Coordinates of N, CA and C in Angstrom, one line a residue:
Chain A
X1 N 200.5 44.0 -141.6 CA 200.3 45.1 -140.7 C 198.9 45.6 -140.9
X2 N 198.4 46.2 -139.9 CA 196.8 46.6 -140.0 C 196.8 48.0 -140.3
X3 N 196.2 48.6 -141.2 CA 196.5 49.9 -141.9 C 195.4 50.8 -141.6
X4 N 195.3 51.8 -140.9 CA 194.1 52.6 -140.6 C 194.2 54.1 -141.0
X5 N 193.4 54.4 -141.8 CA 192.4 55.1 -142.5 C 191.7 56.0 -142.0
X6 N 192.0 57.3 -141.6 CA 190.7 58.4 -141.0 C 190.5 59.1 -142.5
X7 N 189.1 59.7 -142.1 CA 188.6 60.8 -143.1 C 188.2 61.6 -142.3
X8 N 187.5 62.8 -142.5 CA 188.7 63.5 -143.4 C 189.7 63.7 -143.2
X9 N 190.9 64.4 -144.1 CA 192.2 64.3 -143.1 C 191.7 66.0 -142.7
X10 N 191.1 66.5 -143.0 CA 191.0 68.0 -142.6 C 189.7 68.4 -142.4
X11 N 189.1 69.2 -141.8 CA 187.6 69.8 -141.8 C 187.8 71.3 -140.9
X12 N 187.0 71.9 -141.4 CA 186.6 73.3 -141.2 C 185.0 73.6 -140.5
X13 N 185.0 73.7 -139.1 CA 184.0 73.5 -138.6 C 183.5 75.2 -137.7
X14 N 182.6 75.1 -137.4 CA 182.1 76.8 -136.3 C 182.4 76.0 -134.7
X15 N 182.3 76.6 -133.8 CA 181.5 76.8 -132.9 C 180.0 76.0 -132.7
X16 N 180.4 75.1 -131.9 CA 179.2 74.6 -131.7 C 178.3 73.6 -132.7
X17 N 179.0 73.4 -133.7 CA 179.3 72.6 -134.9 C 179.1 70.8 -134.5
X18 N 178.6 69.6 -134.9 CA 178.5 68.4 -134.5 C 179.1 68.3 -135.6
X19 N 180.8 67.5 -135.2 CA 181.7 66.9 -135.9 C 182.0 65.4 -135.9
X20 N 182.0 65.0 -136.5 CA 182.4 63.7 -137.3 C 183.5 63.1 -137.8
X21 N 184.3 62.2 -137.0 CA 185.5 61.8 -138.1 C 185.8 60.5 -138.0
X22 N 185.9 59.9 -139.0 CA 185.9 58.3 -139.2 C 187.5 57.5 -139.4
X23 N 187.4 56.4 -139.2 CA 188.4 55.7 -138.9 C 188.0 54.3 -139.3
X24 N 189.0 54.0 -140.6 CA 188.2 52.6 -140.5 C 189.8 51.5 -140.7
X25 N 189.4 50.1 -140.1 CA 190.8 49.6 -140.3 C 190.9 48.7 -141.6
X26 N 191.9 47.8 -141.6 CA 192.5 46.8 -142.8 C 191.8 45.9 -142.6
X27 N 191.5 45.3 -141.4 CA 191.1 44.5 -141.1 C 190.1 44.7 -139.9
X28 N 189.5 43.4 -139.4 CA 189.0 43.5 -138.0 C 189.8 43.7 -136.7
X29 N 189.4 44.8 -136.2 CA 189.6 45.0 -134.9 C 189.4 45.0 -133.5
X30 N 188.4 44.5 -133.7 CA 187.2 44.3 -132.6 C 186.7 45.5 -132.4
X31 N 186.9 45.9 -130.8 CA 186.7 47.7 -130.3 C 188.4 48.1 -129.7
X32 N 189.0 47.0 -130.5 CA 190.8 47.7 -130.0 C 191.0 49.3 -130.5
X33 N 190.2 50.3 -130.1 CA 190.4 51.5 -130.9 C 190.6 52.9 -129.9
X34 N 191.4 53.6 -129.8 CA 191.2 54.5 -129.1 C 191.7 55.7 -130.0
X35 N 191.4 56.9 -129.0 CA 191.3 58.3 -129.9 C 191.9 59.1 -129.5
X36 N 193.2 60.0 -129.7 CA 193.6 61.2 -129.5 C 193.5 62.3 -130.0
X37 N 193.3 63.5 -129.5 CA 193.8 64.8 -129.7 C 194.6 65.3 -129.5
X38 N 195.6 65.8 -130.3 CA 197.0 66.8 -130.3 C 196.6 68.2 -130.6
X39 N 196.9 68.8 -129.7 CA 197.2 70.5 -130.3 C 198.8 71.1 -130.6
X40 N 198.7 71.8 -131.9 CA 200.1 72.3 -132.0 C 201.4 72.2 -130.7
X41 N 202.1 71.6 -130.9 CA 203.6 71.6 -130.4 C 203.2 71.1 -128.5
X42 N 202.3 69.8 -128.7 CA 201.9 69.4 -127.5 C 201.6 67.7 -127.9
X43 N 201.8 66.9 -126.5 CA 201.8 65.8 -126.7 C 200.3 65.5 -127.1
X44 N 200.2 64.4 -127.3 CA 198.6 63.8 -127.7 C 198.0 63.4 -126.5
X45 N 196.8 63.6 -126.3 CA 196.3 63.7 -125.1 C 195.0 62.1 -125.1
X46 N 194.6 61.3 -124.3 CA 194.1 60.5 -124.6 C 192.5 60.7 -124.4
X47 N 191.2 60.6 -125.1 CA 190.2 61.1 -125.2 C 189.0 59.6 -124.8
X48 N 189.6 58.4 -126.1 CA 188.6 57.5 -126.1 C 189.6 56.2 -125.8
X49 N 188.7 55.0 -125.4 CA 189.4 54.3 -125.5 C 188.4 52.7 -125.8
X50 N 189.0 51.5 -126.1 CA 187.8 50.4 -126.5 C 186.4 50.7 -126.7
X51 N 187.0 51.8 -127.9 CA 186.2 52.5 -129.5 C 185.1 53.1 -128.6
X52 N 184.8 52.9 -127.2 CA 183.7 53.9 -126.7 C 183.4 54.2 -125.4
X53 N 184.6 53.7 -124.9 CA 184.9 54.5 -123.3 C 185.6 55.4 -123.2
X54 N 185.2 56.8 -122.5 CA 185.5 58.0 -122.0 C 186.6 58.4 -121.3
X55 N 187.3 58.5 -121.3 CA 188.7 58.5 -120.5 C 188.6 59.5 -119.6
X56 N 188.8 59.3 -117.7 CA 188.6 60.2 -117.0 C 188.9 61.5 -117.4
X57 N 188.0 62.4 -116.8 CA 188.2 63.9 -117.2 C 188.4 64.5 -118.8
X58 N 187.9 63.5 -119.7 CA 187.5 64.0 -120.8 C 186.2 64.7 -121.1
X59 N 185.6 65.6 -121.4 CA 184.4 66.3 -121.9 C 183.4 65.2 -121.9
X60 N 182.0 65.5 -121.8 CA 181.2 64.1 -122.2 C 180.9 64.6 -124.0
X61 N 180.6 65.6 -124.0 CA 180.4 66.0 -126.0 C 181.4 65.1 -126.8
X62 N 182.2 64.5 -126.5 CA 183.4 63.6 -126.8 C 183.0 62.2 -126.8
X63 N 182.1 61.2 -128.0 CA 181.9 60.3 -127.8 C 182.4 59.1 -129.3
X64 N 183.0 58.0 -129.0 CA 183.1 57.2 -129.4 C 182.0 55.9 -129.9
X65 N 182.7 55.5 -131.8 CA 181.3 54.0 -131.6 C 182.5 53.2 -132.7
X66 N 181.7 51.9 -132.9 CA 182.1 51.5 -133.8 C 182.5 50.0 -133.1
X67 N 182.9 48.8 -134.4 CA 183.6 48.3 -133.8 C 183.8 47.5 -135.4
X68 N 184.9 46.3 -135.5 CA 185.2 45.7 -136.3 C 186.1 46.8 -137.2
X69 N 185.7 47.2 -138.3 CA 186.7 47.8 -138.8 C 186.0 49.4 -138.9
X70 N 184.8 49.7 -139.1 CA 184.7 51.2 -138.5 C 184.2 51.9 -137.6
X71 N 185.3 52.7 -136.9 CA 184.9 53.8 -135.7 C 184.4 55.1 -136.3
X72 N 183.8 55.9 -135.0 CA 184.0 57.4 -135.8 C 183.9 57.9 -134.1
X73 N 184.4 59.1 -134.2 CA 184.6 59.9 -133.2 C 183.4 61.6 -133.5
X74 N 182.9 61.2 -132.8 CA 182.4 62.6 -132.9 C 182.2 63.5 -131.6
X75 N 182.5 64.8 -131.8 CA 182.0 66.0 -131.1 C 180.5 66.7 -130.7
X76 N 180.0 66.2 -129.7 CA 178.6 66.7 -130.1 C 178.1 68.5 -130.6
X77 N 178.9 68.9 -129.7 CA 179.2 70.7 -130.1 C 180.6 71.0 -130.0
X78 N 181.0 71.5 -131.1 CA 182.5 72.3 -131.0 C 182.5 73.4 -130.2
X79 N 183.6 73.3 -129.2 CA 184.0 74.1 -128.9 C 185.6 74.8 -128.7
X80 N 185.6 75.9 -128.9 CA 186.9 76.7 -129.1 C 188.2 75.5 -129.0
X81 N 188.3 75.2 -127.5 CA 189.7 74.4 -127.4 C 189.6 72.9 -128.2
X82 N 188.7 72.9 -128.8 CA 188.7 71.5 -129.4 C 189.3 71.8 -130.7
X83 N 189.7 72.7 -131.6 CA 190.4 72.8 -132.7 C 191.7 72.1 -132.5
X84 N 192.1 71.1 -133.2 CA 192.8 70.3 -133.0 C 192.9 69.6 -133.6
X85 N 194.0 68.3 -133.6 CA 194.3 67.0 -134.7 C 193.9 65.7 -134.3
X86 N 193.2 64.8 -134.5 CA 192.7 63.5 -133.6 C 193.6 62.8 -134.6
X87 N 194.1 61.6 -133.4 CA 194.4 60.4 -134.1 C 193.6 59.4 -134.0
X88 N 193.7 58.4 -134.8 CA 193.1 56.8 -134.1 C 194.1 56.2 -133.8
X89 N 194.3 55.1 -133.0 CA 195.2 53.9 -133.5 C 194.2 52.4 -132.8
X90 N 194.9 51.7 -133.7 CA 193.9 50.8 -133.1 C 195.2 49.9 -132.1
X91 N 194.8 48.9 -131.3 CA 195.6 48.2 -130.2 C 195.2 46.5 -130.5
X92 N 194.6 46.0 -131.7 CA 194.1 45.3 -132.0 C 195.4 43.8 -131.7
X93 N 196.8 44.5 -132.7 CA 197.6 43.7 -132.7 C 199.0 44.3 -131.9
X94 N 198.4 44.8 -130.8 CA 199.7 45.1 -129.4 C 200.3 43.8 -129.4
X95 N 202.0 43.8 -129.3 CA 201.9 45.6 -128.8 C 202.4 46.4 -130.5
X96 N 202.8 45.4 -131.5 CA 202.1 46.5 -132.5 C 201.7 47.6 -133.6
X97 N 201.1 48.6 -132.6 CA 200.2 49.7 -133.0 C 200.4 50.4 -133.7
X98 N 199.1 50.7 -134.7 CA 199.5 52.0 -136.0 C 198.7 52.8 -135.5
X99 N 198.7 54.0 -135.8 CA 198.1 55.0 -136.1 C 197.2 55.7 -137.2
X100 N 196.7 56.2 -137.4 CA 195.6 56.8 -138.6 C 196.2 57.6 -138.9
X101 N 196.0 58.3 -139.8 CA 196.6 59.4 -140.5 C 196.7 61.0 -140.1
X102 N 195.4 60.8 -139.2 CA 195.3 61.9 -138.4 C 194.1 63.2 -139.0
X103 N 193.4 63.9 -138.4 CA 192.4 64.7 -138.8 C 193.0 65.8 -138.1
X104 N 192.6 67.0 -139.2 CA 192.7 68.5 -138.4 C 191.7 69.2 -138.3
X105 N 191.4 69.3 -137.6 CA 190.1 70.4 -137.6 C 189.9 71.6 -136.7
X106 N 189.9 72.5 -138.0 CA 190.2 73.8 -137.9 C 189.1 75.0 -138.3
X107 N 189.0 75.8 -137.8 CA 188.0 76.7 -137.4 C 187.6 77.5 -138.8
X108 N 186.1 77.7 -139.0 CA 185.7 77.7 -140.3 C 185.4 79.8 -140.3
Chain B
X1 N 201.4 63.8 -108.5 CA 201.1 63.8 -110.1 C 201.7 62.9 -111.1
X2 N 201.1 62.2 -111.8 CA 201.6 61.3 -113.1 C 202.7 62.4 -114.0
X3 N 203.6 61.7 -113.9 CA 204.1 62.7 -115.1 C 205.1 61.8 -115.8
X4 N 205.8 62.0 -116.9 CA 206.7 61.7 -117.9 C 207.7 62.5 -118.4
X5 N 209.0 62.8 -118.0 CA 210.1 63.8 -118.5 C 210.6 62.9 -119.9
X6 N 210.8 63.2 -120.9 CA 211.8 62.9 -121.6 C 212.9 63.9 -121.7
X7 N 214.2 63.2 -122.0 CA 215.5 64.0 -122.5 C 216.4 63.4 -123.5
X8 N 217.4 64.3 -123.6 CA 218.3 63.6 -124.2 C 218.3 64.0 -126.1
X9 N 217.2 64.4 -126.6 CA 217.1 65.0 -128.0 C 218.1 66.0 -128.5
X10 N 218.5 66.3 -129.5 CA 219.6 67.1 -129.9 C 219.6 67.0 -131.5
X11 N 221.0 67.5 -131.7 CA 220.6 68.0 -133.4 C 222.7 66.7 -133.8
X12 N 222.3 65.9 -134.0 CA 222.9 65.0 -134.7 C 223.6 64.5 -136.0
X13 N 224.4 64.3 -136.0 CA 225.1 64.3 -137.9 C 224.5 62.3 -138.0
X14 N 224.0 62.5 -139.8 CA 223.6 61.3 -140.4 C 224.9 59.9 -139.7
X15 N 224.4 59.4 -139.2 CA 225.0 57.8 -139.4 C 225.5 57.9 -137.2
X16 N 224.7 59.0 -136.9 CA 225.4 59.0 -135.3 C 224.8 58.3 -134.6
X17 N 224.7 58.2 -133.1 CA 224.0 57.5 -132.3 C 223.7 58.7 -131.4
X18 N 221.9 58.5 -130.4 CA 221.7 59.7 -129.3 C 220.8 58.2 -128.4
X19 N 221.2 58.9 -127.4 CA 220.3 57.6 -126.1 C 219.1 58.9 -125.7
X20 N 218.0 58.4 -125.7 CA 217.1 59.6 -125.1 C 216.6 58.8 -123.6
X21 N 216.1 59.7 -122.9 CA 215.9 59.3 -121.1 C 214.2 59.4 -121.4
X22 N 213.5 58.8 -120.2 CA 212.2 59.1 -120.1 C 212.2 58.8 -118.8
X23 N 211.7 60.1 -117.8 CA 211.9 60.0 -116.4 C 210.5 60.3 -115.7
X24 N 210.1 58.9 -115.2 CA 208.3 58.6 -114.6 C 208.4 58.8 -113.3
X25 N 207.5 60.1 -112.8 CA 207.0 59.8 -110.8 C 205.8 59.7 -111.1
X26 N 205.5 59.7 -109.8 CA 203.7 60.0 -109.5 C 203.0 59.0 -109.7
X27 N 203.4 57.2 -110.2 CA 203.3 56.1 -110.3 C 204.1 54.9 -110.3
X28 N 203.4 54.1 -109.9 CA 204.2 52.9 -110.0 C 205.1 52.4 -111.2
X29 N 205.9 52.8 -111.3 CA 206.6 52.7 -112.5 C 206.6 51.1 -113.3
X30 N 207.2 50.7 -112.4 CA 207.7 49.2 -112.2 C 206.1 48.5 -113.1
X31 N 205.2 48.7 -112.9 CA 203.7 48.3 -113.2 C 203.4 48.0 -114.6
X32 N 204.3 49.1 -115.3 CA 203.3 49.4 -116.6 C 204.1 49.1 -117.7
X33 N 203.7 48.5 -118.7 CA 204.9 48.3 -120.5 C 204.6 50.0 -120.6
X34 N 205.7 50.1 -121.5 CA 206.2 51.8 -121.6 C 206.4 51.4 -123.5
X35 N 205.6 52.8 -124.3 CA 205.9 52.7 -125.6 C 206.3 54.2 -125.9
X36 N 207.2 54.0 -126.6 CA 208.1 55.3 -127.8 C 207.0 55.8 -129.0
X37 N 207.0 56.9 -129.2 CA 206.1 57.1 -130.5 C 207.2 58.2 -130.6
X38 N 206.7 58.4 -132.0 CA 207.8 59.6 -132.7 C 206.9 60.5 -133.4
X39 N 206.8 61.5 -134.0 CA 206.4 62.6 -134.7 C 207.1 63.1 -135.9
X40 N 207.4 63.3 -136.9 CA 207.9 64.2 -138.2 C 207.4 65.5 -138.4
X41 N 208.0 66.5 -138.2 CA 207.8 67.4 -138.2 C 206.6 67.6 -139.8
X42 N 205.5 68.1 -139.0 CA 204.7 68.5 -140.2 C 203.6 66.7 -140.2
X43 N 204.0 65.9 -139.7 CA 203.5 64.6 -139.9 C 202.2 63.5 -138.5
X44 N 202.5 62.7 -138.7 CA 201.7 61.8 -138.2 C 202.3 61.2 -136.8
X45 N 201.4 60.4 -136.0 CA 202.4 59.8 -134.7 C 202.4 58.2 -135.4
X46 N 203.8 57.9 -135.1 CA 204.5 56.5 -135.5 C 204.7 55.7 -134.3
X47 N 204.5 54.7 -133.8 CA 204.6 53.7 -132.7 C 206.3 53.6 -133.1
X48 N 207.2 53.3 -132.1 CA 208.4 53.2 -132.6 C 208.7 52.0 -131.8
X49 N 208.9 51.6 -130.2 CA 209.1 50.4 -129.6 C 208.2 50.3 -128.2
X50 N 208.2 48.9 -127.8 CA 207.5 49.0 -126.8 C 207.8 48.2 -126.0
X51 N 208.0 47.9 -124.5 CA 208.9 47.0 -123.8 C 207.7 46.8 -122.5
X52 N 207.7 45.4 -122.3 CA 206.8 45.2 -120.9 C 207.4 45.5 -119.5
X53 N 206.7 46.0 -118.3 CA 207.1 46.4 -116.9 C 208.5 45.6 -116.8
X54 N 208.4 44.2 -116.9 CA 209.7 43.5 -116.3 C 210.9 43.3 -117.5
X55 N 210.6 43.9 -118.6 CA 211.8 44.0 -119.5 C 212.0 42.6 -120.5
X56 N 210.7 41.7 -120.4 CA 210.3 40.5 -120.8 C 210.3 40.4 -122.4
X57 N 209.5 41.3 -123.1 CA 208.6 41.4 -124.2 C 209.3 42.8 -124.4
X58 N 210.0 42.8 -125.7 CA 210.4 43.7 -126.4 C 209.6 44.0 -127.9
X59 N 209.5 45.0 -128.3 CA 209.0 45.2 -129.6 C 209.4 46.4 -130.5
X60 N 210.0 46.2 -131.8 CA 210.1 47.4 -132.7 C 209.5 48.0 -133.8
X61 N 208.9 48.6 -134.1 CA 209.0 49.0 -135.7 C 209.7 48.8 -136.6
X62 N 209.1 48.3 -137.7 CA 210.1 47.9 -138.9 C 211.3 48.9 -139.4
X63 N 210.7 50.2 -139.4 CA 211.6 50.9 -139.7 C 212.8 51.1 -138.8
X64 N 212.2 50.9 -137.7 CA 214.2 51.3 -136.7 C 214.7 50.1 -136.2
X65 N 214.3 48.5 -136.5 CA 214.2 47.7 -135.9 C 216.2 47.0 -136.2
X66 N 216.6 46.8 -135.5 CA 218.3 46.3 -136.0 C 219.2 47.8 -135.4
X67 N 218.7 49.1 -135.2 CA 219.0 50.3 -135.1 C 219.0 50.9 -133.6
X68 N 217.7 50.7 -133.2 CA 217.2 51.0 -132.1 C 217.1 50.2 -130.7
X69 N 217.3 50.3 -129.5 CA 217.1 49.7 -128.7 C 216.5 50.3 -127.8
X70 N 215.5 49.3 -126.7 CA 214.2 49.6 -126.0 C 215.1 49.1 -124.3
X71 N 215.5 49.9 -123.8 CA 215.3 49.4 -122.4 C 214.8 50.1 -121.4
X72 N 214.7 49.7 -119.9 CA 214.7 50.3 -118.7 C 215.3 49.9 -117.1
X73 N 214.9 50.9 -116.8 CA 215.5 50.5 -114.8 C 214.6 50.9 -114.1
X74 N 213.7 49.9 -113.7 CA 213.0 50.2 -112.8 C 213.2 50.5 -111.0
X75 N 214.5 50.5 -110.8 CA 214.7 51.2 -110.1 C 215.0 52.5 -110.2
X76 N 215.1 52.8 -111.2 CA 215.7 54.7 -111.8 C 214.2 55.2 -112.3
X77 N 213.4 54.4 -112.3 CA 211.8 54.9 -112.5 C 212.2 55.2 -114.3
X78 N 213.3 54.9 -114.7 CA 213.5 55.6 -116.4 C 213.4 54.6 -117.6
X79 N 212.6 54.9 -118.6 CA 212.9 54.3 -119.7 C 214.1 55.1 -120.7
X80 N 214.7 54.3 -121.7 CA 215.4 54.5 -122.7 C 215.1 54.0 -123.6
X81 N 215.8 55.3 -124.7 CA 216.1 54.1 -126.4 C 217.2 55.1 -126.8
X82 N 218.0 53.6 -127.2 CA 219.3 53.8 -127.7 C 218.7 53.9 -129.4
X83 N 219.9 55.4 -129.7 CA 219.2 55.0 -131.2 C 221.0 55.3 -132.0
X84 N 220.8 54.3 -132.5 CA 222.2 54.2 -133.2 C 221.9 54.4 -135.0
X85 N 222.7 54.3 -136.0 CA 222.9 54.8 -137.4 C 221.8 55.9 -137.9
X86 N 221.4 56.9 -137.4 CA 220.6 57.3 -137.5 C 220.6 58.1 -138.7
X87 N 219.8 58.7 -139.3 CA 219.6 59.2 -140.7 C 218.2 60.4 -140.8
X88 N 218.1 60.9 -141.6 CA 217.5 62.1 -141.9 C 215.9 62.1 -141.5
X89 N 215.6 60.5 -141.4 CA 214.0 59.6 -141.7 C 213.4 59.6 -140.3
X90 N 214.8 59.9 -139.3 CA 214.6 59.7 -137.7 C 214.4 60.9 -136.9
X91 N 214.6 62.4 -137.8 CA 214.1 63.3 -137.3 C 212.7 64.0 -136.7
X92 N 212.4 63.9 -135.9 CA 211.2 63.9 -135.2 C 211.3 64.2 -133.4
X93 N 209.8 64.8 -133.0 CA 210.0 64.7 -131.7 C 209.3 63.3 -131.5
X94 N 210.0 63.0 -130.1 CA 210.2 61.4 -129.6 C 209.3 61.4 -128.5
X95 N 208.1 60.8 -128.4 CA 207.2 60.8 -126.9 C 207.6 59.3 -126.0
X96 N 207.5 59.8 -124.8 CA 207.6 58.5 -124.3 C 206.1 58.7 -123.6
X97 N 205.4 57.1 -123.5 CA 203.6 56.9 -123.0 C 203.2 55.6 -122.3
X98 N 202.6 55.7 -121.1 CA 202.6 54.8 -120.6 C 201.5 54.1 -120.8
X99 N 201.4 52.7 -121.3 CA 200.4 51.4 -121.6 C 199.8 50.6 -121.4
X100 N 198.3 50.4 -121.1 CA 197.6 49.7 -121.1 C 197.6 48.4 -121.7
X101 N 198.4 47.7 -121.1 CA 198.1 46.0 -121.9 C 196.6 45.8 -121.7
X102 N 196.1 45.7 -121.1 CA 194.6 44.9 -121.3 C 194.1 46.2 -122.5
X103 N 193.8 47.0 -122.0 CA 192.7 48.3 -122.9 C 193.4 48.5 -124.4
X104 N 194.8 48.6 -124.5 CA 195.7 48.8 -125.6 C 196.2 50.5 -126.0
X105 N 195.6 50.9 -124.7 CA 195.5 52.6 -124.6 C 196.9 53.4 -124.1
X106 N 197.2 54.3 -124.4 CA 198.3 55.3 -124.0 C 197.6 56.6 -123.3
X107 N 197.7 56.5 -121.8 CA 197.5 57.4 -121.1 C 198.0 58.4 -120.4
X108 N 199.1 58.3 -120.2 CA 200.0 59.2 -120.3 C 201.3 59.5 -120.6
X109 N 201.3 60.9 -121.0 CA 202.6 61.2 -122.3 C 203.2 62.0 -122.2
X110 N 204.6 62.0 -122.0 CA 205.8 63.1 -121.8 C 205.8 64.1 -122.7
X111 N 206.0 65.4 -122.8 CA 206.3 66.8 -123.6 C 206.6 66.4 -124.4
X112 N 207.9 65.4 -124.9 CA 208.6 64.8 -125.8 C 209.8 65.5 -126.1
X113 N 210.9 64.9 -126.7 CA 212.1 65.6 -126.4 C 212.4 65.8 -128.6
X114 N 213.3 66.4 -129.1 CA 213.4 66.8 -130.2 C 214.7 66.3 -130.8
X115 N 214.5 65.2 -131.7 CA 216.1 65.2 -132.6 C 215.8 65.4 -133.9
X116 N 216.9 66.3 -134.1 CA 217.1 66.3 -135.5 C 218.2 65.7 -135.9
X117 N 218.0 64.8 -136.9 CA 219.6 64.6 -137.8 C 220.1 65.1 -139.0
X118 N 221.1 66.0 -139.4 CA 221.0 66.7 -140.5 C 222.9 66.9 -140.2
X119 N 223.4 67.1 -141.8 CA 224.9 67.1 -141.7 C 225.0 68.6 -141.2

């Protein structure tokens, strides 16, 4: 099984803040990687997808990189509704799929 | 509008069985493999099963695999999973999300429906 890894699992950011969260897998993945955000007691919403395409009507401050075994997701400016939990999962070995551990990031 | 109802979640005694629904408009239903993810309260999202448009290619997680079953009707526009012996480990809300075989992406995702199992 392919095992994926975010850091941090938590971060405390402002307003307007360039956030950073990484994801790295067990193995190679190519760019099989995409990104969610969950907010409390709501489904996960889809953000990125093939580690660096934008999913319609996502934010552009919302961008994806990476490929092989590390991605990172970053925020260019935080803002308010972005407090929230990202996942990764990669799609490398669909159908598959693990998930990352998940990040919270929460308002400093 | 795309949308995804799930139902069917409830509060269950250890060793029961619950079938949960997942009810798709606003697209071609018939089109897309359909995957289960689950939640633990307090926890992470878990891939749980995944089944292709024509009911071809099934797939489970190790943990509910021999337990759980993946189907659909694509003429009822619904997916299902039968979940039989169920135990304390299976408590979670249940998303149903519809799948990108080429991209490997989950784009759209039902409220999710809520089981608990507890005596």
């Amino acid at each position: 099984d392919i095992q994926m890894t975010q850091s941090p699992s938590s971060l405390s950011a402002s307003v307007g803040d360039r956030v950073t969260i990484t994801c790295r897998a067990s193995q190679s993945i190519s760019t099989f990687l995409t990104w969610y955000q969950q907010k409390p007691g709501k489904a996960p919403k889809l953000l990125i997808y093939a580690a660096s395409s934008l999913q319609s009507g996502v934010p552009s401050r919302f961008s994806g990189s990476g490929s092989g075994t590390d991605f990172t997701l970053t925020i260019s400016s935080l803002e308010p509704e972005d407090f929230a939990a990202y996942y990764c999962q990669q799609g490398y070995s669909t159908p598959l799929i693990t998930f990352g551990g998940g990040t919270k990031v929460e308002i400093k | 509008e795309v949308q995804l109802v799930e139902s069917g979640g409830a509060l269950v005694q250890p060793g029961g069985s619950l079938r949960l629904s997942c009810a798709a408009s606003g697209f071609s239903f018939s089109n897309y493999s359909m995957n289960w993810v689950r939640q633990a309260p307090g926890k992470g999202l878990e891939w749980v099963s995944y089944i292709t448009a024509g009911s071809a290619s099934i797939y489970y997680a190790d943990s509910v695999k021999g337990r759980f079953t993946i189907s659909r009707d694509n003429g009822k526009n619904s997916l299902y999973l039968q979940m039989n012996s169920l135990g304390a480990e299976d408590t979670a809300v249940y998303y149903c999300a519809r799948y990108f075989d080429y991209s490997r992406r989950m784009d759209v995702w039902g409220k999710g429906t809520t089981v608990t199992v507890s005596s």
